[in-house]
Every structure is written in C-alpha cells, then in structure tokens.
Amino acid sequence: MALKLHHLNASRSQRIVWLLLELGVPHEIVHHKRNETTRLAPPDLKTIHPLGKSPLLEDGDVVIAETGAIAEYLLAKFDAAHTLHPKPDSADFPRYLEWVHSAEGAVFLPGLLALYTGMAGITDGPVAQMIAGEREKVGAHIEAHLSKHAYFAGDTFTAADCLMGFQIVMTDAQGGLANRPATKSWLDRVTARSAYQAMLAVGV
C-alpha cells in the first residue's frame, strides 16, 4: 500500500510533501482545507488522529503525527543510502540533528507566537516586543550559520533543509530576509530544486 499524507493548506505539512518528493517515494496526497473564518483544520482530521493536526502520515495500519517524527520515519525506511540524512558517525550529524529539531522547536516558536498574537490583534506592548526580539535573535542565528555552511547540515542538502524551509519561506514573504544575504542565498538554491517546484505544484 502506498504512503498516504494528509496535507493541510498553509501548514507545515508542506515540509513532508517536499521531503517525499526528494526521496522519490510513491505516495498519495489527501488534501484538507482550513476553515476560512477560524483558520483551523477541518474536523475530519480528528477521525485519523485525536489531535486533528496536519501533517499525518498513514503507512498501512500505522498513523504518525508530528513533522519531525514523520521525517525520521520516512528517512529510516526509505533513505538507506543516507542521501538526505547523514550517518551518525558523520561530522555533519550533530548539526543535522539540531536543525531538524529546531524546525519544530526553539527556532520555530517565535514565528508561531507572532502569528497567534497577530491574529489576536496583539501587535504592540511587552509581549509583542519580546516576540519580535526572539524572532530577531533566531534570524541572526540562522544567518550566522548559513554564512558558514551552504546548507543546514553542512555542505550537502539534507532533510534538515526541507524542514527548515517552511519558516524561512514565510519569513521571506514578510520581508524578513532583506538584511540576511546568506539566508536569502540558501533560499534561492533550495527553491530552485525540482522537488521543491513539484511541491508547489501539489499546492501549499
């Protein structure tokens, strides 16, 4: 049975669509649309997983939630040659591991908080200023890293780039890369990849 990915529009599931295309693994995409008023996921996702979030991966009777967990599952099963994830004894492995988890962790959180507070109309005051400061710190951290490395794990494109892509694309759309030349250069390289372009054709 082919893999089935439940893909929600305007969500982090874009990362897994991209990764599947980079891996070249046969799969089916099941599209779900956000409620146009609330921007929440549709209730039918809860019939697949109790949290009703996306992405969700079905592999036969197995259902997996959480972007990082899905990525690790796919790489363990379908990247035996370690084309998209370094071997544990590689010098790139610690960097790779950190950025894979940063994509859903401390590096990602300030952008998510900015989205939620913006939706709530909180655009000024101590909380908004704290979030803006954290976003600036994250952006500077990414820029410093990509000034030294062509990709997040080192000199080679990996799944860490797929997972980090969602945040950086959103930052660029908001004008946040105007003074981040290394990050913008990285973005130009990865978005030119055929799998990334195919992901756009799937629908984001």
Coordinates of C-alpha atoms in Angstrom, one line a residue:
M1 CA 0.0 0.0 0.0
A2 CA 1.3 3.5 -0.9
L3 CA 2.0 6.0 1.8
K4 CA -0.8 8.5 2.4
L5 CA 0.0 12.0 3.5
H6 CA -2.8 14.2 4.9
H7 CA -1.8 17.7 3.7
L8 CA -3.5 20.8 5.1
N9 CA -3.2 24.0 3.1
A10 CA -1.0 26.8 4.5
S11 CA 0.6 24.4 7.0
R12 CA 3.9 22.7 8.0
S13 CA 2.8 19.6 6.0
Q14 CA 4.5 21.4 3.1
R15 CA 7.8 20.1 4.6
I16 CA 6.8 16.5 4.3
V17 CA 5.4 16.9 0.8
W18 CA 8.8 18.3 -0.2
L19 CA 10.7 15.5 1.6
L20 CA 8.6 12.8 0.0
L21 CA 9.3 14.3 -3.4
E22 CA 13.1 14.5 -2.7
L23 CA 13.0 10.8 -1.6
G24 CA 11.1 9.8 -4.7
V25 CA 8.8 7.6 -2.7
P26 CA 5.4 6.7 -4.2
H27 CA 2.7 8.3 -2.1
E28 CA -0.9 9.7 -2.1
I29 CA -1.7 13.2 -1.0
V30 CA -5.0 13.8 0.7
H31 CA -5.9 17.5 0.7
H32 CA -7.6 19.2 3.6
K33 CA -8.7 22.9 3.7
R34 CA -8.7 25.2 6.7
N35 CA -11.9 26.9 7.8
E36 CA -11.7 30.3 6.1
T37 CA -13.0 32.1 9.2
T38 CA -11.2 30.4 12.0
R39 CA -8.2 29.2 10.0
L40 CA -8.4 25.9 11.9
A41 CA -8.1 22.4 10.4
P42 CA -11.3 20.6 9.4
P43 CA -12.8 18.2 12.0
D44 CA -12.3 15.2 9.7
L45 CA -8.6 15.1 10.6
K46 CA -9.7 14.0 14.1
T47 CA -11.0 10.8 12.6
I48 CA -7.4 9.9 11.7
H49 CA -5.6 11.2 14.8
P50 CA -7.1 12.5 18.1
L51 CA -5.3 15.9 17.8
G52 CA -6.7 16.6 14.3
K53 CA -3.5 18.3 13.1
S54 CA -1.5 18.0 9.9
P55 CA 0.7 16.5 8.7
L56 CA -0.4 13.0 9.3
L57 CA 1.2 10.0 7.6
E58 CA -0.5 6.7 7.0
D59 CA 1.6 3.7 6.2
G60 CA -0.8 0.8 6.1
D61 CA -2.2 0.5 9.6
V62 CA 0.4 2.9 11.0
V63 CA -0.6 6.5 11.6
I64 CA 2.1 9.0 12.6
A65 CA 1.7 12.6 13.7
E66 CA 4.4 15.3 14.3
T67 CA 6.5 16.6 11.4
G68 CA 9.9 15.6 12.9
A69 CA 8.7 12.1 13.7
I70 CA 7.3 11.7 10.2
A71 CA 10.5 12.8 8.7
E72 CA 12.6 10.4 10.8
Y73 CA 10.2 7.6 10.0
L74 CA 10.5 8.2 6.2
L75 CA 14.3 8.6 6.3
A76 CA 14.7 5.4 8.3
K77 CA 12.6 3.4 5.9
F78 CA 13.4 5.0 2.5
D79 CA 16.9 6.6 2.8
A80 CA 19.1 3.6 3.4
A81 CA 21.9 5.2 1.4
H82 CA 21.8 8.3 3.7
T83 CA 21.3 10.6 0.7
L84 CA 19.2 13.0 2.8
H85 CA 20.4 12.4 6.3
P86 CA 24.0 12.0 7.5
K87 CA 25.1 8.8 9.2
P88 CA 25.6 9.0 13.0
D89 CA 29.4 8.9 12.6
S90 CA 29.4 11.8 10.1
A91 CA 30.8 15.2 11.2
D92 CA 27.6 16.7 9.8
F93 CA 25.3 14.6 12.0
P94 CA 25.1 16.8 15.1
R95 CA 24.3 19.9 13.0
Y96 CA 21.7 18.0 11.0
L97 CA 20.1 16.7 14.2
E98 CA 19.9 20.1 15.8
W99 CA 18.3 21.8 12.8
V100 CA 15.8 19.0 12.2
H101 CA 14.5 19.6 15.7
S102 CA 14.9 23.4 15.6
A103 CA 12.4 23.4 12.8
E104 CA 9.7 22.5 15.3
G105 CA 11.5 23.8 18.4
A106 CA 13.0 27.0 19.8
V107 CA 13.9 28.4 16.4
F108 CA 10.3 27.9 15.1
L109 CA 8.4 29.0 18.2
P110 CA 8.8 32.9 17.9
G111 CA 7.3 32.9 14.4
L112 CA 4.4 30.8 15.6
L113 CA 3.8 33.1 18.6
A114 CA 3.9 36.1 16.3
L115 CA 1.3 34.5 14.1
Y116 CA -1.0 33.8 17.0
T117 CA -0.6 37.2 18.7
G118 CA -1.1 38.9 15.4
M119 CA -4.4 37.0 14.9
A120 CA -5.4 38.1 18.3
G121 CA -4.6 41.8 17.5
I122 CA -1.7 42.0 19.9
T123 CA 0.8 43.9 17.8
D124 CA 2.3 46.2 20.5
G125 CA 3.2 46.1 24.1
P126 CA 5.7 43.9 26.1
V127 CA 4.6 40.6 24.7
A128 CA 4.8 41.7 21.1
Q129 CA 8.2 43.3 21.8
M130 CA 9.5 40.1 23.4
I131 CA 8.4 38.0 20.5
A132 CA 10.0 40.5 18.0
G133 CA 13.2 40.3 19.9
E134 CA 13.2 36.5 19.8
R135 CA 12.5 36.5 16.1
E136 CA 15.4 38.8 15.5
K137 CA 17.7 36.5 17.6
V138 CA 16.5 33.5 15.6
G139 CA 17.0 35.2 12.3
A140 CA 20.6 36.3 13.3
H141 CA 21.4 32.7 14.4
I142 CA 20.2 31.3 11.1
E143 CA 22.1 33.9 9.1
A144 CA 25.3 33.3 11.0
H145 CA 25.0 29.5 10.5
L146 CA 24.3 29.8 6.7
S147 CA 27.2 32.3 6.4
K148 CA 29.5 29.4 7.3
H149 CA 27.6 26.5 5.7
A150 CA 25.9 26.1 2.3
Y151 CA 23.1 24.1 3.9
F152 CA 21.8 23.5 7.4
A153 CA 23.8 20.2 8.0
G154 CA 26.9 21.4 6.2
D155 CA 27.9 21.4 2.5
T156 CA 25.2 18.9 1.4
F157 CA 21.4 19.3 1.1
T158 CA 19.5 17.2 3.6
A159 CA 16.1 16.7 5.1
A160 CA 17.0 19.5 7.6
D161 CA 16.7 21.9 4.7
C162 CA 13.2 20.6 3.9
L163 CA 12.1 21.0 7.5
M164 CA 13.6 24.5 7.9
G165 CA 12.2 25.7 4.6
F166 CA 8.7 26.5 5.7
Q167 CA 9.8 29.0 8.3
I168 CA 12.3 30.8 6.0
V169 CA 9.8 31.0 3.1
M170 CA 7.3 32.6 5.5
T171 CA 10.0 35.0 6.8
D172 CA 10.9 36.0 3.3
A173 CA 7.3 36.6 2.4
Q174 CA 7.1 39.0 5.3
G175 CA 10.2 40.9 4.1
G176 CA 12.4 39.4 6.9
L177 CA 15.3 38.5 4.7
A178 CA 16.1 42.0 3.4
N179 CA 19.3 42.1 5.5
R180 CA 20.0 38.3 5.6
P181 CA 22.1 37.6 2.4
A182 CA 23.3 34.2 3.4
T183 CA 19.8 33.0 4.3
K184 CA 18.4 34.5 1.0
S185 CA 21.1 32.8 -1.0
W186 CA 20.2 29.5 0.7
L187 CA 16.5 30.0 -0.1
D188 CA 17.3 30.7 -3.7
R189 CA 19.2 27.5 -4.0
V190 CA 16.7 25.2 -2.4
T191 CA 13.6 26.7 -4.0
A192 CA 15.3 26.0 -7.4
R193 CA 15.3 22.3 -6.7
S194 CA 12.9 20.2 -8.9
A195 CA 11.3 18.6 -5.8
Y196 CA 10.6 22.0 -4.3
Q197 CA 8.9 23.1 -7.5
A198 CA 6.9 19.9 -7.7
M199 CA 5.8 20.6 -4.1
L200 CA 4.4 23.9 -5.2
A201 CA 2.5 22.2 -7.9
V202 CA 0.9 19.9 -5.3
G203 CA -0.5 23.0 -3.6
V204 CA 0.7 24.8 -0.5

